[in-house]
Amino acid sequence: MTEQNPAAQQSKSLFYMMLFMGIMMLFLLFPDLRNIIGYYVGFVLDPTIGFGNAYPVITIILAGFLVTVISTVIRHFMTDWVKQAKDREASSALNKELRQAQKDNNLYKMKRLQELQMEQMANQGNVMAESMKPMMVTMVFFFGIFAWLNNFLYDPMTFEWCAFGYSQHFHLFENFLILPHFILVYMLVSISFGQLLQKALKYYLFKKKLEEMGG
């Protein structure tokens, strides 16, 4: 039973990945479907962060915040961060012992540690499968909000020129290297804020766990 578990978990990870790729392909290849999804999401987002299409940069930033908060919070509560920390600590300790055994030329210990290392590598399939679960949930929100943002940006009422940061004449659809400016703004907000929010949530979680252990 336990021998089949890693293979089963790897199959589950592959299924999640294929499902994600399949939905992404549908999203990209069928713009009508994307537009319909964006239209219905607009009933919620247009009156809240649309601002009548007048402030597209602010709308992009708020959309980035919204996606980041939803995805980060869902991932945080669906991930066993304590177990992951313990697994990393165990892996680090095992690698350290293995290096020492190789230095000492202790063949018996090397063989035993390598067997344990193989077990750890097999168990990484479990971690990968678990990490895919939050992505499946957050994918719903991501595609919905991004579909709405696509409709919003290509709406004729949206101002394409705006002032942002270093430039007073910032065109949303002009490319910087290979990416349009609006994608860069979205990525800047979502990646940086997501990292800060995730660190804050993990800090609170581990602080709470330490307080429970101490008290």
mmCIF file of C-alpha atoms in Angstrom:
data_model
loop_
_atom_site.group_PDB
_atom_site.id
_atom_site.type_symbol
_atom_site.label_atom_id
_atom_site.label_comp_id
_atom_site.label_asym_id
_atom_site.label_seq_id
_atom_site.Cartn_x
_atom_site.Cartn_y
_atom_site.Cartn_z
ATOM 1 C CA MET A 1 0.000 0.000 0.000
ATOM 2 C CA THR A 2 2.697 2.468 0.985
ATOM 3 C CA GLU A 3 4.833 1.480 -2.029
ATOM 4 C CA GLN A 4 2.021 2.458 -4.381
ATOM 5 C CA ASN A 5 1.391 5.749 -2.623
ATOM 6 C CA PRO A 6 4.194 7.818 -4.252
ATOM 7 C CA ALA A 7 3.171 6.619 -7.724
ATOM 8 C CA ALA A 8 -0.461 7.449 -6.969
ATOM 9 C CA GLN A 9 0.507 10.902 -5.746
ATOM 10 C CA GLN A 10 2.616 11.533 -8.862
ATOM 11 C CA SER A 11 -0.338 10.501 -11.036
ATOM 12 C CA LYS A 12 -2.544 12.903 -9.096
ATOM 13 C CA SER A 13 -0.011 15.714 -9.600
ATOM 14 C CA LEU A 14 0.089 14.981 -13.327
ATOM 15 C CA PHE A 15 -3.720 15.027 -13.463
ATOM 16 C CA TYR A 16 -3.862 18.422 -11.744
ATOM 17 C CA MET A 17 -1.212 19.811 -14.067
ATOM 18 C CA MET A 18 -2.967 18.511 -17.189
ATOM 19 C CA LEU A 19 -6.280 19.919 -15.941
ATOM 20 C CA PHE A 20 -4.663 23.308 -15.356
ATOM 21 C CA MET A 21 -3.051 23.308 -18.807
ATOM 22 C CA GLY A 22 -6.321 22.214 -20.422
ATOM 23 C CA ILE A 23 -8.303 25.043 -18.848
ATOM 24 C CA MET A 24 -5.575 27.522 -19.763
ATOM 25 C CA MET A 25 -5.681 26.377 -23.389
ATOM 26 C CA LEU A 26 -9.472 26.774 -23.445
ATOM 27 C CA PHE A 27 -9.046 30.239 -21.980
ATOM 28 C CA LEU A 28 -6.511 31.249 -24.644
ATOM 29 C CA LEU A 29 -7.961 29.509 -27.702
ATOM 30 C CA PHE A 30 -11.609 30.495 -27.194
ATOM 31 C CA PRO A 31 -11.776 34.272 -26.711
ATOM 32 C CA ASP A 32 -15.581 34.197 -26.800
ATOM 33 C CA LEU A 33 -15.593 32.008 -23.694
ATOM 34 C CA ARG A 34 -13.102 34.363 -22.041
ATOM 35 C CA ASN A 35 -15.245 37.366 -22.927
ATOM 36 C CA ILE A 36 -18.399 35.758 -21.538
ATOM 37 C CA ILE A 37 -16.656 34.931 -18.251
ATOM 38 C CA GLY A 38 -15.270 38.465 -18.052
ATOM 39 C CA TYR A 39 -18.715 39.916 -18.777
ATOM 40 C CA TYR A 40 -20.350 38.167 -15.822
ATOM 41 C CA VAL A 41 -17.441 38.864 -13.477
ATOM 42 C CA GLY A 42 -17.855 42.503 -14.469
ATOM 43 C CA PHE A 43 -21.164 42.674 -12.601
ATOM 44 C CA VAL A 44 -19.086 42.534 -9.415
ATOM 45 C CA LEU A 45 -15.831 44.237 -10.416
ATOM 46 C CA ASP A 46 -17.046 47.072 -12.666
ATOM 47 C CA PRO A 47 -18.792 48.978 -9.854
ATOM 48 C CA THR A 48 -16.050 48.212 -7.304
ATOM 49 C CA ILE A 49 -12.699 48.722 -9.053
ATOM 50 C CA GLY A 50 -13.684 49.769 -12.592
ATOM 51 C CA PHE A 51 -13.985 53.519 -11.851
ATOM 52 C CA GLY A 52 -15.859 54.024 -15.106
ATOM 53 C CA ASN A 53 -12.718 53.062 -17.090
ATOM 54 C CA ALA A 54 -11.112 56.370 -16.055
ATOM 55 C CA TYR A 55 -8.171 55.084 -13.980
ATOM 56 C CA PRO A 56 -6.870 51.918 -15.660
ATOM 57 C CA VAL A 57 -3.562 51.778 -13.775
ATOM 58 C CA ILE A 58 -5.368 51.918 -10.419
ATOM 59 C CA THR A 59 -7.765 49.234 -11.670
ATOM 60 C CA ILE A 60 -4.854 46.999 -12.734
ATOM 61 C CA ILE A 61 -3.151 47.477 -9.357
ATOM 62 C CA LEU A 62 -6.347 46.688 -7.431
ATOM 63 C CA ALA A 63 -7.007 43.637 -9.632
ATOM 64 C CA GLY A 64 -3.476 42.458 -8.862
ATOM 65 C CA PHE A 65 -4.070 42.991 -5.147
ATOM 66 C CA LEU A 66 -7.374 41.123 -5.312
ATOM 67 C CA VAL A 67 -5.977 38.077 -7.123
ATOM 68 C CA THR A 68 -2.936 38.023 -4.840
ATOM 69 C CA VAL A 69 -4.935 38.214 -1.615
ATOM 70 C CA ILE A 70 -7.368 35.491 -2.695
ATOM 71 C CA SER A 71 -4.696 33.104 -4.007
ATOM 72 C CA THR A 72 -2.250 33.688 -1.136
ATOM 73 C CA VAL A 73 -4.843 33.251 1.614
ATOM 74 C CA ILE A 74 -6.287 30.099 0.026
ATOM 75 C CA ARG A 75 -2.811 28.624 -0.497
ATOM 76 C CA HIS A 76 -1.811 29.531 3.044
ATOM 77 C CA PHE A 77 -4.714 27.710 4.685
ATOM 78 C CA MET A 78 -4.511 24.704 2.349
ATOM 79 C CA THR A 79 -0.763 24.175 2.872
ATOM 80 C CA ASP A 80 0.826 22.486 5.891
ATOM 81 C CA TRP A 81 3.726 24.901 6.310
ATOM 82 C CA VAL A 82 4.883 23.278 9.550
ATOM 83 C CA LYS A 83 5.178 19.876 7.862
ATOM 84 C CA GLN A 84 7.041 21.418 4.939
ATOM 85 C CA ALA A 85 9.488 23.090 7.321
ATOM 86 C CA LYS A 86 10.069 19.781 9.124
ATOM 87 C CA ASP A 87 10.598 17.985 5.801
ATOM 88 C CA ARG A 88 13.151 20.580 4.688
ATOM 89 C CA GLU A 89 14.972 20.274 8.014
ATOM 90 C CA ALA A 90 15.011 16.469 7.752
ATOM 91 C CA SER A 91 16.272 16.630 4.156
ATOM 92 C CA SER A 92 19.018 19.072 5.104
ATOM 93 C CA ALA A 93 20.125 16.882 8.024
ATOM 94 C CA LEU A 94 20.133 13.764 5.828
ATOM 95 C CA ASN A 95 22.227 15.455 3.138
ATOM 96 C CA LYS A 96 24.680 16.639 5.777
ATOM 97 C CA GLU A 97 25.051 13.103 7.167
ATOM 98 C CA LEU A 98 25.465 11.691 3.664
ATOM 99 C CA ARG A 99 28.257 14.146 2.861
ATOM 100 C CA GLN A 100 30.001 13.208 6.101
ATOM 101 C CA ALA A 101 29.640 9.493 5.343
ATOM 102 C CA GLN A 102 31.144 10.049 1.887
ATOM 103 C CA LYS A 103 34.015 11.977 3.429
ATOM 104 C CA ASP A 104 34.602 9.135 5.926
ATOM 105 C CA ASN A 105 34.174 6.518 3.169
ATOM 106 C CA ASN A 106 31.628 4.709 5.375
ATOM 107 C CA LEU A 107 30.028 2.511 2.713
ATOM 108 C CA TYR A 108 27.431 0.914 5.002
ATOM 109 C CA LYS A 109 26.196 4.270 6.282
ATOM 110 C CA MET A 110 26.243 5.713 2.767
ATOM 111 C CA LYS A 111 24.031 2.896 1.497
ATOM 112 C CA ARG A 112 21.562 3.299 4.371
ATOM 113 C CA LEU A 113 21.389 7.067 3.934
ATOM 114 C CA GLN A 114 20.969 6.775 0.172
ATOM 115 C CA GLU A 115 17.993 4.468 0.731
ATOM 116 C CA LEU A 116 16.476 7.051 3.058
ATOM 117 C CA GLN A 117 17.189 9.731 0.474
ATOM 118 C CA MET A 118 15.328 7.736 -2.179
ATOM 119 C CA GLU A 119 12.339 7.491 0.166
ATOM 120 C CA GLN A 120 12.439 11.242 0.650
ATOM 121 C CA MET A 121 12.522 11.819 -3.098
ATOM 122 C CA ALA A 122 9.528 9.521 -3.527
ATOM 123 C CA ASN A 123 7.634 11.465 -0.868
ATOM 124 C CA GLN A 124 8.226 14.678 -2.787
ATOM 125 C CA GLY A 125 5.429 13.486 -5.057
ATOM 126 C CA ASN A 126 3.090 13.901 -2.084
ATOM 127 C CA VAL A 127 4.276 17.461 -1.585
ATOM 128 C CA MET A 128 3.838 18.245 -5.276
ATOM 129 C CA ALA A 129 0.317 16.809 -5.317
ATOM 130 C CA GLU A 130 -0.650 18.790 -2.225
ATOM 131 C CA SER A 131 0.788 21.995 -3.675
ATOM 132 C CA MET A 132 -1.387 21.589 -6.768
ATOM 133 C CA LYS A 133 -4.651 21.549 -4.790
ATOM 134 C CA PRO A 134 -4.616 25.260 -3.864
ATOM 135 C CA MET A 135 -3.724 26.131 -7.452
ATOM 136 C CA MET A 136 -6.852 24.379 -8.710
ATOM 137 C CA VAL A 137 -8.990 26.503 -6.376
ATOM 138 C CA THR A 138 -7.241 29.814 -7.006
ATOM 139 C CA MET A 139 -7.291 29.172 -10.755
ATOM 140 C CA VAL A 140 -11.045 29.838 -10.772
ATOM 141 C CA PHE A 141 -10.568 33.323 -9.321
ATOM 142 C CA PHE A 142 -7.489 34.058 -11.430
ATOM 143 C CA PHE A 143 -9.090 33.241 -14.764
ATOM 144 C CA GLY A 144 -12.303 35.043 -13.832
ATOM 145 C CA ILE A 145 -10.579 38.269 -12.802
ATOM 146 C CA PHE A 146 -8.115 38.139 -15.688
ATOM 147 C CA ALA A 147 -10.971 37.614 -18.165
ATOM 148 C CA TRP A 148 -12.691 40.699 -16.770
ATOM 149 C CA LEU A 149 -9.429 42.681 -16.853
ATOM 150 C CA ASN A 150 -8.967 41.731 -20.509
ATOM 151 C CA ASN A 151 -12.458 43.027 -21.348
ATOM 152 C CA PHE A 152 -11.848 46.161 -19.289
ATOM 153 C CA LEU A 153 -8.550 47.052 -20.947
ATOM 154 C CA TYR A 154 -9.792 46.520 -24.503
ATOM 155 C CA ASP A 155 -12.974 48.496 -23.870
ATOM 156 C CA PRO A 156 -12.959 51.632 -26.109
ATOM 157 C CA MET A 157 -13.907 53.673 -23.028
ATOM 158 C CA THR A 158 -10.619 52.802 -21.270
ATOM 159 C CA PHE A 159 -7.910 55.454 -21.468
ATOM 160 C CA GLU A 160 -4.835 53.867 -23.043
ATOM 161 C CA TRP A 161 -2.511 56.749 -22.170
ATOM 162 C CA CYS A 162 -1.849 57.608 -18.557
ATOM 163 C CA ALA A 163 0.797 58.868 -16.129
ATOM 164 C CA PHE A 164 2.598 56.240 -14.112
ATOM 165 C CA GLY A 165 5.856 56.339 -12.177
ATOM 166 C CA TYR A 166 8.701 57.625 -14.320
ATOM 167 C CA SER A 167 6.549 58.530 -17.334
ATOM 168 C CA GLN A 168 3.811 61.091 -17.862
ATOM 169 C CA HIS A 169 2.903 59.441 -21.179
ATOM 170 C CA PHE A 170 2.508 55.781 -20.320
ATOM 171 C CA HIS A 171 0.770 53.627 -22.954
ATOM 172 C CA LEU A 172 -0.772 50.477 -21.529
ATOM 173 C CA PHE A 173 -0.331 48.351 -24.645
ATOM 174 C CA GLU A 174 3.183 49.339 -25.661
ATOM 175 C CA ASN A 175 5.790 46.673 -25.030
ATOM 176 C CA PHE A 176 8.690 46.907 -22.641
ATOM 177 C CA LEU A 177 11.048 44.240 -24.033
ATOM 178 C CA ILE A 178 8.483 41.528 -24.830
ATOM 179 C CA LEU A 179 5.631 42.318 -22.422
ATOM 180 C CA PRO A 180 2.982 45.052 -22.570
ATOM 181 C CA HIS A 181 3.154 47.699 -19.863
ATOM 182 C CA PHE A 182 -0.133 46.623 -18.263
ATOM 183 C CA ILE A 183 1.198 43.070 -17.777
ATOM 184 C CA LEU A 184 4.353 44.447 -16.150
ATOM 185 C CA VAL A 185 2.304 46.603 -13.765
ATOM 186 C CA TYR A 186 0.136 43.610 -12.873
ATOM 187 C CA MET A 187 3.167 41.358 -12.296
ATOM 188 C CA LEU A 188 4.984 43.992 -10.241
ATOM 189 C CA VAL A 189 2.031 44.334 -7.897
ATOM 190 C CA SER A 190 1.052 40.674 -7.638
ATOM 191 C CA ILE A 191 4.551 39.231 -7.181
ATOM 192 C CA SER A 192 5.874 41.791 -4.701
ATOM 193 C CA PHE A 193 2.695 42.039 -2.639
ATOM 194 C CA GLY A 194 2.207 38.260 -2.754
ATOM 195 C CA GLN A 195 5.666 37.656 -1.297
ATOM 196 C CA LEU A 196 5.080 40.158 1.513
ATOM 197 C CA LEU A 197 1.640 38.774 2.346
ATOM 198 C CA GLN A 198 2.859 35.162 2.333
ATOM 199 C CA LYS A 199 5.773 36.008 4.631
ATOM 200 C CA ALA A 200 3.434 37.850 7.005
ATOM 201 C CA LEU A 201 0.986 34.931 7.150
ATOM 202 C CA LYS A 202 3.769 32.392 7.709
ATOM 203 C CA TYR A 203 5.332 34.585 10.399
ATOM 204 C CA TYR A 204 1.990 34.763 12.217
ATOM 205 C CA LEU A 205 1.474 30.992 11.871
ATOM 206 C CA PHE A 206 4.905 30.008 13.200
ATOM 207 C CA LYS A 207 4.707 32.590 15.979
ATOM 208 C CA LYS A 208 1.364 31.135 17.047
ATOM 209 C CA LYS A 209 2.748 27.576 16.936
ATOM 210 C CA LEU A 210 5.747 28.583 19.067
ATOM 211 C CA GLU A 211 3.484 30.289 21.595
ATOM 212 C CA GLU A 212 1.327 27.141 21.806
ATOM 213 C CA MET A 213 4.410 24.971 22.339
ATOM 214 C CA GLY A 214 5.743 27.321 25.007
ATOM 215 C CA GLY A 215 2.545 27.827 26.844
#
